[in-house]
Short mmCIF file of C-alpha atoms and ligand atoms in Angstrom, two decimals:
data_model
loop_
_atom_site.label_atom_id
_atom_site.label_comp_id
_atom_site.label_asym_id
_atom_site.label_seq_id
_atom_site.Cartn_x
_atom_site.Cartn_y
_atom_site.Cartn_z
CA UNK N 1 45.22 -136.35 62.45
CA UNK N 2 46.22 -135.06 58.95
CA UNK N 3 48.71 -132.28 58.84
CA UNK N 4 49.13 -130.19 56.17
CA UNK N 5 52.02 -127.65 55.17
CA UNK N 6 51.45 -125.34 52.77
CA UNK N 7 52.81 -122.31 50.56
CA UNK N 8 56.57 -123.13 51.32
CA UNK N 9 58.85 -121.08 49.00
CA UNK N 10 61.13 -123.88 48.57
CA UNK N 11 60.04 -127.64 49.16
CA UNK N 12 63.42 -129.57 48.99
CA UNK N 13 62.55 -133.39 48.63
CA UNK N 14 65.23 -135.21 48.05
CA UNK N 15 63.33 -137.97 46.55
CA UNK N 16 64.10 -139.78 43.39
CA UNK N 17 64.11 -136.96 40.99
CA UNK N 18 65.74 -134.46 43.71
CA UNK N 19 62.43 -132.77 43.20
CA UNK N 20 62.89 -128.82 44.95
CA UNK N 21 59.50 -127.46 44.14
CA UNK N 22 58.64 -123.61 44.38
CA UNK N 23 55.66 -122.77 46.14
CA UNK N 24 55.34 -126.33 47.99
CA UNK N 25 52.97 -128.90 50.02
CA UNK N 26 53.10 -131.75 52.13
CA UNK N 27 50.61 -133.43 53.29
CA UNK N 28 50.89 -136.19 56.45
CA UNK N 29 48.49 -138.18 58.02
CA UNK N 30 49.72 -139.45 61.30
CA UNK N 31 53.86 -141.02 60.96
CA UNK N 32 53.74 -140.67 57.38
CA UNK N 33 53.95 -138.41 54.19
CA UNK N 34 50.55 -139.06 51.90
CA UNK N 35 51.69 -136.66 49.18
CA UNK N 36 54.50 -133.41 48.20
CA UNK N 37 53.78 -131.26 45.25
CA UNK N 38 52.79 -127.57 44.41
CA UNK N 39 50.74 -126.18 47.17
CA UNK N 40 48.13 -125.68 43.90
CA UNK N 41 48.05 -129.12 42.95
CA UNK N 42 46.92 -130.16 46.64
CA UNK N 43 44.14 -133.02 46.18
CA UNK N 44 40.91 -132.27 46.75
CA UNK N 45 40.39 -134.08 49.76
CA UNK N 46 43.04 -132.43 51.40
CA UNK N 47 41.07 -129.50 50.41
CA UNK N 48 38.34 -130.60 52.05
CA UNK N 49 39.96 -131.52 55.60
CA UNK N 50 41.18 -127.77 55.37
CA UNK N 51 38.02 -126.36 55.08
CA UNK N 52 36.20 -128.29 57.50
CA UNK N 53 39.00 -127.99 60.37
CA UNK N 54 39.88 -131.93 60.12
CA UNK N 55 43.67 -131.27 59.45
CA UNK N 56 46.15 -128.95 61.44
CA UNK N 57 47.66 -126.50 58.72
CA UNK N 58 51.21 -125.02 58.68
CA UNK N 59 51.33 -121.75 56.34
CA UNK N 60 55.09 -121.88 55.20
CA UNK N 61 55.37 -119.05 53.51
CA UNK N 62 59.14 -117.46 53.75
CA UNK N 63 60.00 -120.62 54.63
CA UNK N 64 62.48 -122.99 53.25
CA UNK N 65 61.45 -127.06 53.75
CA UNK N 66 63.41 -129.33 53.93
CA UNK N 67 63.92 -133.36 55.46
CA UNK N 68 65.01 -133.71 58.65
CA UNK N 69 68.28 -133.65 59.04
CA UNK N 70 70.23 -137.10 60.20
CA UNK N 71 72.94 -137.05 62.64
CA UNK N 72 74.97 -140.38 62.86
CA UNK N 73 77.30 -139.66 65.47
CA UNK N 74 76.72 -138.15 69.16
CA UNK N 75 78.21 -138.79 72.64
CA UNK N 76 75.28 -136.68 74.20
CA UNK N 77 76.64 -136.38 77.97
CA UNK N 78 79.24 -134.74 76.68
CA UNK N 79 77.02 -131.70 76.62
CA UNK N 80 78.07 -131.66 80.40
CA UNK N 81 82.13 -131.39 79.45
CA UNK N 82 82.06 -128.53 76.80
CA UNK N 83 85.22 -126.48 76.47
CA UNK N 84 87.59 -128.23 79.50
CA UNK N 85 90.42 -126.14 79.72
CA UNK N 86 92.33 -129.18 79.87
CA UNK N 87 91.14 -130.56 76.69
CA UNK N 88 91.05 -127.35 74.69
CA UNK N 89 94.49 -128.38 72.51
CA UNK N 90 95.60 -131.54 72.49
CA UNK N 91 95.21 -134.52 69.93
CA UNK N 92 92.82 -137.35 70.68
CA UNK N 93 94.68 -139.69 72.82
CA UNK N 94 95.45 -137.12 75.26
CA UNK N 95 92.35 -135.23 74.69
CA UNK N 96 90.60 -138.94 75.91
CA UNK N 97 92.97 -139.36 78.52
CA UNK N 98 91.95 -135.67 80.10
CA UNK N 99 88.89 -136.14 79.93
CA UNK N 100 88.23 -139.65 81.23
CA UNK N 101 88.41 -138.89 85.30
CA UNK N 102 85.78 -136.14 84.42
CA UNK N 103 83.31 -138.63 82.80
CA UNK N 104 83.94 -141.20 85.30
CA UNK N 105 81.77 -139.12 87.82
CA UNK N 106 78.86 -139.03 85.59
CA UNK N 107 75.41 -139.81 87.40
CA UNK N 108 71.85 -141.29 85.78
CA UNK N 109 70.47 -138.16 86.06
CA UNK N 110 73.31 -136.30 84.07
CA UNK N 111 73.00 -138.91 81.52
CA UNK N 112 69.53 -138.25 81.12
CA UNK N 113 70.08 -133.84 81.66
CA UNK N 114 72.53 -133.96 79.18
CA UNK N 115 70.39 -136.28 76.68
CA UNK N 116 67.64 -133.62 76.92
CA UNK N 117 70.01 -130.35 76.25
CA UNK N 118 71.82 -132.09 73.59
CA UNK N 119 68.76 -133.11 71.96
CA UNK N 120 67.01 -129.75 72.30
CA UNK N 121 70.44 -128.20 70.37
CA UNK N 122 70.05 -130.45 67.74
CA UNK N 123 66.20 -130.08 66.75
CA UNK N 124 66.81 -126.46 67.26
CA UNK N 125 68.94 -126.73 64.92
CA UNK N 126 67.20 -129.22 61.87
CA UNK N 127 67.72 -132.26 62.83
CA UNK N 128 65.12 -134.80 63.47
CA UNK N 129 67.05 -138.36 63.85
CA UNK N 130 69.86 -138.72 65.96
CA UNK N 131 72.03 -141.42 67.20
CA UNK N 132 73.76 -140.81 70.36
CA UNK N 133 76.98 -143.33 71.64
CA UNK N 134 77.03 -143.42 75.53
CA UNK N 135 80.04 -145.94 76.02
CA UNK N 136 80.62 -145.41 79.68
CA UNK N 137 78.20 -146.11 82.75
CA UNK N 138 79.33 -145.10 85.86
CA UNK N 139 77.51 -144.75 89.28
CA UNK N 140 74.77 -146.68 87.77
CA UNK N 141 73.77 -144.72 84.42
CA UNK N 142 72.26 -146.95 81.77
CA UNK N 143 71.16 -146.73 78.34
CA UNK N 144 68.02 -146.44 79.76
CA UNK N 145 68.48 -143.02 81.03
CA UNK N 146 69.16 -141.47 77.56
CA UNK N 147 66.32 -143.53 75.65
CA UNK N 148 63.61 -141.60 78.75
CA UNK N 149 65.42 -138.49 77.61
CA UNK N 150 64.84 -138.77 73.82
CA UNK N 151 61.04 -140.43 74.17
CA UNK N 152 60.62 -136.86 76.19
CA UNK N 153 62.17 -134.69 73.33
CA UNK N 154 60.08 -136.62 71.05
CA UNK N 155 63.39 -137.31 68.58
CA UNK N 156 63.65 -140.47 66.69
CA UNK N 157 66.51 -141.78 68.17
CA UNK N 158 69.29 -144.90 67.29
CA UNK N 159 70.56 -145.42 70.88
CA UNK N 160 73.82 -146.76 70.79
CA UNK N 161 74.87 -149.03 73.87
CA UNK N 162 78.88 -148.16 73.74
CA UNK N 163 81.55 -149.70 75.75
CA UNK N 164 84.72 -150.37 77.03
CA UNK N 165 86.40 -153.33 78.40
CA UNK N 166 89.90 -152.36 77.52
CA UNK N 167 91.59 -150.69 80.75
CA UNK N 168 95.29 -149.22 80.67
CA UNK N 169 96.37 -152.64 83.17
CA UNK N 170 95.59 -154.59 80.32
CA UNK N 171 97.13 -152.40 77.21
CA UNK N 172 94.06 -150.23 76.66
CA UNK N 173 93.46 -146.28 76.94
CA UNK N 174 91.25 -145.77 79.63
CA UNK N 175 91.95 -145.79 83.37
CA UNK N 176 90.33 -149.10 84.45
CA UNK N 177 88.00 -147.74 86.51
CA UNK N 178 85.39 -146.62 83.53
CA UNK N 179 85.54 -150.32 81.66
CA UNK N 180 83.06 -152.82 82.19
CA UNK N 181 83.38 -156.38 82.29
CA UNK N 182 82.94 -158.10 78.97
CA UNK N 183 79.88 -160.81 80.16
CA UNK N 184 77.74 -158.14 81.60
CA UNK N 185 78.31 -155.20 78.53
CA UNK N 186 76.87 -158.47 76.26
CA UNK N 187 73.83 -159.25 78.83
CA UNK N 188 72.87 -155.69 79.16
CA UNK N 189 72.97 -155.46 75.13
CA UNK N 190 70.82 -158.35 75.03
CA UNK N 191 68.59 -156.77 77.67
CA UNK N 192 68.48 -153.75 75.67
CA UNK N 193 67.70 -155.04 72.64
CA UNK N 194 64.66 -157.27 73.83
CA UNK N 195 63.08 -154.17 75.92
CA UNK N 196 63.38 -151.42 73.32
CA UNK N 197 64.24 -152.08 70.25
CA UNK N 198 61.61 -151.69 67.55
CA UNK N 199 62.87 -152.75 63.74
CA UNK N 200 59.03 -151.67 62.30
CA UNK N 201 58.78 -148.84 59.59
CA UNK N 202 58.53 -144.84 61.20
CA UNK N 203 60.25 -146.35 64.36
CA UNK N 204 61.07 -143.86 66.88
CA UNK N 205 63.62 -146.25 68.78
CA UNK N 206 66.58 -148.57 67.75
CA UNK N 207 69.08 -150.33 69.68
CA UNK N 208 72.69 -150.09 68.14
CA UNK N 209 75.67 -152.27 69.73
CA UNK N 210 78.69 -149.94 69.33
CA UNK N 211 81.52 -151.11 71.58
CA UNK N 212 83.67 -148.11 71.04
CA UNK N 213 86.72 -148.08 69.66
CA UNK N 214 89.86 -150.29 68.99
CA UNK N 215 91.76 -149.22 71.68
CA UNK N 216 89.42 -149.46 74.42
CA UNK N 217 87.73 -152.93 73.59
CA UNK N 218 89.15 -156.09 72.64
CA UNK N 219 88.79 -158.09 69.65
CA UNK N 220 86.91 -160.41 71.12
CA UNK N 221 84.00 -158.01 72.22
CA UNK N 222 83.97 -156.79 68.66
CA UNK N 223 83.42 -159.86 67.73
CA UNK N 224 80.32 -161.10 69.94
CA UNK N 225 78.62 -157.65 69.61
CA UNK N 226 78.58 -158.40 66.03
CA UNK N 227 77.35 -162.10 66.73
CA UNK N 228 74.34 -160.55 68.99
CA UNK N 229 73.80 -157.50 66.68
CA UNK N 230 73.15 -159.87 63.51
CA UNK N 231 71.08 -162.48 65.57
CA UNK N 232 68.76 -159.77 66.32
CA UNK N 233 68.92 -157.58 63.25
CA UNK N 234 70.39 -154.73 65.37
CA UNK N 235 73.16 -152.49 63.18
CA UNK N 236 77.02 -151.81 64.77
CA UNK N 237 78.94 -148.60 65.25
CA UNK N 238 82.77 -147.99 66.41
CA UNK N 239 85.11 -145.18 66.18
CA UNK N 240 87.51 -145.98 63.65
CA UNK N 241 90.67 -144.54 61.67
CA UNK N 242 90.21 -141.53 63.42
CA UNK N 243 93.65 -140.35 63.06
CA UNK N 244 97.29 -141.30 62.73
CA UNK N 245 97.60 -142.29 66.14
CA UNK N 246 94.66 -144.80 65.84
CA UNK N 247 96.21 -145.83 62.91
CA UNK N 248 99.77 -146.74 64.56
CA UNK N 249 97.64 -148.38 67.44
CA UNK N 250 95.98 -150.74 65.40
CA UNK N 251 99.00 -151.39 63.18
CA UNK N 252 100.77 -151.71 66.49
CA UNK N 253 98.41 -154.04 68.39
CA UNK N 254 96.86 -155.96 65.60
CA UNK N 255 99.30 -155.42 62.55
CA UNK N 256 96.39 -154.54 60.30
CA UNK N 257 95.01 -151.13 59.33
CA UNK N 258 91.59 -149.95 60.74
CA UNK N 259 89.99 -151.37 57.65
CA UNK N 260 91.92 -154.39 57.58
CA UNK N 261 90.75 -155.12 61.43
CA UNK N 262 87.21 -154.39 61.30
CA UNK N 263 87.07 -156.67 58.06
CA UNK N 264 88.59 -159.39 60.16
CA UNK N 265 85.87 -159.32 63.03
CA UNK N 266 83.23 -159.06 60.55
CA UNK N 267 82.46 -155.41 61.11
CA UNK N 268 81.67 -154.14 57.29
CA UNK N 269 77.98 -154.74 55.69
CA UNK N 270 74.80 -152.45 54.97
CA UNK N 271 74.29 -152.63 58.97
CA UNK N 272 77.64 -151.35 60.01
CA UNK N 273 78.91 -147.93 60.32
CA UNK N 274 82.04 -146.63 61.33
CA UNK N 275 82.50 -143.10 63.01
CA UNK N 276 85.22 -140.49 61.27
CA UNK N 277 87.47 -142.67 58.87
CA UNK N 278 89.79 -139.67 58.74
CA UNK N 279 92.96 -142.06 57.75
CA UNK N 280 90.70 -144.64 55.94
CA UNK N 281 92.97 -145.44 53.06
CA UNK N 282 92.59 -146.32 49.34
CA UNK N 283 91.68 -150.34 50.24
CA UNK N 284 89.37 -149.29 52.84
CA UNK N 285 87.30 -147.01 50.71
CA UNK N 286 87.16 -149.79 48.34
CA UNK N 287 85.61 -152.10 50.86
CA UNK N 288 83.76 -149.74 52.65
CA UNK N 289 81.59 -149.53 49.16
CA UNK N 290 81.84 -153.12 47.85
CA UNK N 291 80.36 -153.60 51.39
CA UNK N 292 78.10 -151.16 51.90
CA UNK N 293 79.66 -150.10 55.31
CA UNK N 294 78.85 -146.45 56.24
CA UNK N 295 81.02 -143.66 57.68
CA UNK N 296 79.60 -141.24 60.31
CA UNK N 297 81.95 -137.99 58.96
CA UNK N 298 82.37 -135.40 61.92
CA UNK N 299 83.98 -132.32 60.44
CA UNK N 300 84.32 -130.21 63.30
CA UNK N 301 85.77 -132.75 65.59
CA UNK N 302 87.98 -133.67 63.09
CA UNK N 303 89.36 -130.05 63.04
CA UNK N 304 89.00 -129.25 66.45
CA UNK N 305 91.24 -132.65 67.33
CA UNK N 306 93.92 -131.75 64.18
CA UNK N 307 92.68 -135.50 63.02
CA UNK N 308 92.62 -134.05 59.26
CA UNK N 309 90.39 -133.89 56.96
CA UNK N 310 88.27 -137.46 55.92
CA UNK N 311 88.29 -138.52 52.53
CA UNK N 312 84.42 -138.19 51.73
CA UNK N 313 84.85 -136.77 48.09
CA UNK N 314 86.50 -140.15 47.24
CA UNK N 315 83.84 -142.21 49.61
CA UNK N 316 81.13 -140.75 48.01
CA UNK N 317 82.43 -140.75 44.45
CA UNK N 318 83.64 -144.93 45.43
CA UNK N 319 79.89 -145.17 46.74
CA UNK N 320 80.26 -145.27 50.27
CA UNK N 321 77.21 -144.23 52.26
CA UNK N 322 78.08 -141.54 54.24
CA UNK N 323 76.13 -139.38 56.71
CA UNK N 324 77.01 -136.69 59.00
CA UNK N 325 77.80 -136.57 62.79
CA UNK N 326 78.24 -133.71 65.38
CA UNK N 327 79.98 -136.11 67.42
CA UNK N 328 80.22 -135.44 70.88
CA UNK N 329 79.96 -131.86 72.68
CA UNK N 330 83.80 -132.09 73.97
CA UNK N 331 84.99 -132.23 70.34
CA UNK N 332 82.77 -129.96 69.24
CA UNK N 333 81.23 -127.71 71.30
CA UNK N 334 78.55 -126.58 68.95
CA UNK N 335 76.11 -129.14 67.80
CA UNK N 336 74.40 -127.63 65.23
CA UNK N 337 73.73 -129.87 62.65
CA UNK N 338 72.67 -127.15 60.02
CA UNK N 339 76.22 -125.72 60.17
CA UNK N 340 78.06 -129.55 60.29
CA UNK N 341 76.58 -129.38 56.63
CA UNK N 342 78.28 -126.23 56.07
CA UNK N 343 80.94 -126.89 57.86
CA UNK N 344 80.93 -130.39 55.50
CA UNK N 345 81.02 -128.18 52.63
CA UNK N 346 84.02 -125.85 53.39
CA UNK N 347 86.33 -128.81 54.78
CA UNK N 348 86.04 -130.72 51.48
CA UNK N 349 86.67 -127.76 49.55
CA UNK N 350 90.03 -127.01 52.07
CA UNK N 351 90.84 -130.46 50.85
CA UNK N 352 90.18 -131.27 47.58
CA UNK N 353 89.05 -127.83 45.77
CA UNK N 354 85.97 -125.69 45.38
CA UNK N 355 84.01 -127.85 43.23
CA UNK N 356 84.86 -131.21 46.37
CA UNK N 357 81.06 -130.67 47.59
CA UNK N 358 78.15 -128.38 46.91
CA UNK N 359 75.72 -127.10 49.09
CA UNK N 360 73.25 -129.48 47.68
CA UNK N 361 75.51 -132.16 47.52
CA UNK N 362 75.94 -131.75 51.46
CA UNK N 363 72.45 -131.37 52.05
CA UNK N 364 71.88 -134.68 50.99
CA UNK N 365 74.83 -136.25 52.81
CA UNK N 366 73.05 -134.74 55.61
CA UNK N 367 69.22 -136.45 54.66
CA UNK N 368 69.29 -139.42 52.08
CA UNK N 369 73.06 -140.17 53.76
CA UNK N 370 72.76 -140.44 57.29
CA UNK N 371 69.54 -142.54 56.44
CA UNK N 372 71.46 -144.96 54.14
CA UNK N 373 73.95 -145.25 57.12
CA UNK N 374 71.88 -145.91 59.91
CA UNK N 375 70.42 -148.48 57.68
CA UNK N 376 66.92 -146.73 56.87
CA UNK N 377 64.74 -146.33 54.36
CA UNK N 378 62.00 -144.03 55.97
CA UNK N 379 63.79 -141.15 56.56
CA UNK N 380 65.70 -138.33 54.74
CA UNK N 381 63.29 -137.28 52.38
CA UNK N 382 60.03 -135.63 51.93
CA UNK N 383 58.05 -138.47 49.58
CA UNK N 384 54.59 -140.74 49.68
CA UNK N 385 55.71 -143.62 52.53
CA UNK N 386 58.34 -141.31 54.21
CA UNK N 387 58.76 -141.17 57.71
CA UNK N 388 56.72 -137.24 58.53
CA UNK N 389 59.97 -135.37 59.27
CA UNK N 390 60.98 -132.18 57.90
CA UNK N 391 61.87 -128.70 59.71
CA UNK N 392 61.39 -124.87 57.85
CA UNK N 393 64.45 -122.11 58.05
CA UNK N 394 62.88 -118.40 58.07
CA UNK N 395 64.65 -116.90 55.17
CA UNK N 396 63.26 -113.09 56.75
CA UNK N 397 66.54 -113.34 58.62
CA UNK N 398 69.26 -111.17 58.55
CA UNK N 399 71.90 -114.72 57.85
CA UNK N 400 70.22 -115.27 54.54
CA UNK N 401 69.56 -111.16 53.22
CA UNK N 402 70.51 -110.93 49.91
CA UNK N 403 70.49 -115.02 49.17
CA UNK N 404 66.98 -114.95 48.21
CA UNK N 405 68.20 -116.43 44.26
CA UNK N 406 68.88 -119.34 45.56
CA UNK N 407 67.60 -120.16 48.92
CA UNK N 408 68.53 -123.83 49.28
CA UNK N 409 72.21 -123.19 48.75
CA UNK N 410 71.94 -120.22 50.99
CA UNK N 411 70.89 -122.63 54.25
CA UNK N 412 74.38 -123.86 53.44
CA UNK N 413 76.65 -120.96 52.66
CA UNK N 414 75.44 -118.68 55.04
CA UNK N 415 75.58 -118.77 58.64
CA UNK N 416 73.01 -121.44 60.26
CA UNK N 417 70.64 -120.18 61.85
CA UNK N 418 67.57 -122.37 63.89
CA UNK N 419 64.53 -123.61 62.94
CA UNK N 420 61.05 -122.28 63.00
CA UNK N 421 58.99 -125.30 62.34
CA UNK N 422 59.74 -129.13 63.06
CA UNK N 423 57.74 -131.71 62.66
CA UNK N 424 58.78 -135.49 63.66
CA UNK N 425 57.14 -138.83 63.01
CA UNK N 426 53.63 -136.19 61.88
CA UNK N 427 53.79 -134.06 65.54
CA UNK N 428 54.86 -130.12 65.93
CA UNK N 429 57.76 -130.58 68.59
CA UNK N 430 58.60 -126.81 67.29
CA UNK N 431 56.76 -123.95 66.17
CA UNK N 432 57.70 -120.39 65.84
CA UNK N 433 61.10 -121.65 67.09
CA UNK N 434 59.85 -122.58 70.08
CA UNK N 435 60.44 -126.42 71.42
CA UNK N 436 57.41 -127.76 72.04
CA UNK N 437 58.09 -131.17 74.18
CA UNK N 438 59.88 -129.32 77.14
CA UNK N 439 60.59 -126.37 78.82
CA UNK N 440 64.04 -125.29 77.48
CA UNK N 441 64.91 -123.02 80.30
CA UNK N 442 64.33 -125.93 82.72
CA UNK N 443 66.19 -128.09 81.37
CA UNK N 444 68.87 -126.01 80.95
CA UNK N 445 68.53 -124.95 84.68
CA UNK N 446 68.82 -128.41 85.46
CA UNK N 447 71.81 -128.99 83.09
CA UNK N 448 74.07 -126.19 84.28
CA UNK N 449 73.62 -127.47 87.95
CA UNK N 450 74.73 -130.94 87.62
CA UNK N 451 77.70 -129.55 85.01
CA UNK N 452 78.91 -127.95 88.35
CA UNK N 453 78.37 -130.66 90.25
CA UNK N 454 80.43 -133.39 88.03
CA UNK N 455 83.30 -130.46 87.71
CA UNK N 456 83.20 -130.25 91.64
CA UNK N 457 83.58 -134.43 92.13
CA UNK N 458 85.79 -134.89 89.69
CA UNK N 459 88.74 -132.24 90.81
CA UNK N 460 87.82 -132.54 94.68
CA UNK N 461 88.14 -136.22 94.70
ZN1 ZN C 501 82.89 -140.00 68.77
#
């Protein structure tokens, strides 16, 4: 089926020439973009399949366009843990260590709930691609349960098989009973790997090995994820230099810095990315690029957990590919990906002045970015061969009154609001706002009932 979107006020591209093109057209025919221009330069044929009835037609008019936002870092059960009093306002390690108990209680079917409603949040709110980090497993939850979730949503989705193998008995930060034993986290990878993962152009489904972070794996599962990863073409993900306390650990444990150690397992390359890099220092930056490692950059975590505020005006000026994450729901309990841009935007400018990011500037760490990190080139802008994924703001609402000048800096500087169109790999998962590939109010039925339940086992156990 051809699908064609028409009359948008602004068509943001981010291709080559960074084209943003008043009055603009797409045109896709099943997973991919045939051709972008002005809606009155739309080839004849297309012409044609509109007249007849042969293509489904989206009149954008009032509409901004733009790519699908990219979201590089998720922990998606979180959704279930938003706003524990307990972990309200403390720093990471004890933030973790609060937090851990609750998790441990976590069921397949909260896995999979919590998939759903984190999913729905972000594609309401204009992003199309998502990773998603589930590092713990407990009561018999697999990877599996979040990859049904996401082939439901219809989201293109990096699934990330996490893990930990580094309990407190043996130096690590979490209680033993949420690690996994280091044979079986490698045969399950394997497992994954060889049932879903799909490396083809427009794929809807990767596998990601992403043990999670220095302090709750050791070096040598770092170092055989990275073995299986590059035997199967599969990219790797970690936490890392997330803040000073991660810093001292690895300094501590390892006597390197966070760059310094993932450099010595072999964790930097154009398939590697690393989530926050708050603390990554001068060196690291420099390797990061000469490398072509990416950085997952969380903003609101960051300043939610008092980590600080990540380097990414040097990163990006240094070349680093860097995309943007909403990391997980209990360190930021608002994953909207529209206003992690802004948010993007503002922090920089805390940190390093006004003129540290622009809107556009964050718009495309948000599109061409997380693409670059996640090791794509399908995805993250509207052009000929792209992947078909782009989403439309309504600019008739009262966040963007009196922007109208300059509309794509105003999806940016003015309060984020949720989309009214989104299309992924060529299919309409949301029209008139409206999510398409489930019932919303079902799953969040479902999702408030098992929240209760995992409060109830974890604090009456
Ligand atoms: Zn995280």
């Amino acid at each position: 089926m051809t699908l064609i979107a028409l009359h948008a006020d602004v068509l943001v591209t981010m291709d080559e020439q960074r084209r943003e093109i008043a009055d603009g057209a797409l045109v896709a025919e099943g997973a991919a973009i045939q051709w972008a221009g002005p809606t009155d330069q739309l080839p004849q044929q297309y012409r044609a399949l509109m007249e007849t009835g042969q293509a489904q037609v989206l009149n954008m008019r009032g509409k901004v366009v733009i790519p699908g936002l990219v979201n590089t870092h998720h922990h998606m059960y979180q959704s279930l843990t938003r706003a524990v009093p307990a972990a309200q306002d403390v720093e990471l390690f004890d933030w973790l260590g609060n937090l851990y108990m609750l998790w441990s209680h976590l069921t397949p079917q909260m896995v999979h709930a919590s998939t759903q409603t984190a999913m729905a949040e972000l594609m309401l709110s204009g992003c199309t691609t998502s990773s998603d980090h589930l590092y713990l497993f407990p009561n018999g939850s697999r990877l599996d349960d979040s990859i049904a979730a996401a082939q439901q949503m219809g989201m293109r989705f990096h699934a990330a098989r996490g893990s930990m193998s580094l309990g407190r008995s043996k130096g690590g930060l979490p209680p033993d009973q949420v690690v996994e034993d280091e044979a079986f986290i490698l045969r399950d990878s394997l497992r994954l790997i060889q049932q879903y993962h799909d490396s083809s152009r427009h794929s809807m489904l990767r596998v990601v090995l992403a043990p999670c972070s220095p302090f709750s794996v050791t070096r040598e599962l770092m170092h055989q994820s990275a073995l299986l990863a590059r035997a199967h073409g599969v990219s790797l993900h970690t936490h890392l230099a997330e803040n000073e306390n991660d810093v001292a650990f690895s300094r501590e444990k390892f006597g390197l810095t966070p760059a310094q150690y993932a450099e010595s397992l072999g964790w930097v390359g154009r398939d590697v990315w690393h989530a926050h890099c708050v603390k990554l220092d001068a060196e690291g930056i420099a390797l990061f690029a000469r490398t072509g490692t990416g950085v997952a950059h969380c903003p609101c975590s960051n300043m939610r957990l008092a980590s600080g505020i990540a380097p990414v005006r040097h990163m990006c000026d240094a070349g680093v590919p860097v995309g943007l994450g909403v990391d997980g729901s209990a360190s930021n309990d608002g994953a909207h990906m529209l206003g992690e841009v802004r948010q993007a935007m503002l922090l920089q400018r805390v940190g390093h002045g006004p003129a540290a990011m622009s809107a556009r500037q964050a718009l495309e760490i948000a599109t061409l970015g997380g693409a670059r990190v996640l090791n794509r080139d399908d995805i993250g802008a509207i052009a000929t061969g792209m992947s078909a994924d782009f989403v439309a703001f309504d600019m008739n609402q009262i966040a963007y009154a009196g922007a109208g000048h300059d509309p794509v800096a105003a999806l940016v500087f003015c309060t984020p609001t949720q989309v009214h169109t989104s299309v992924i790999n060529g299919r309409v998962v949301i029209a008139d706002g409206q999510l398409l590939t489930a019932d919303l109010e079902q799953v969040l039925g479902t999702h408030r009932t098992l929240a209760s339940q995992l409060f109830k086992a974890a604090y009456q156990s």
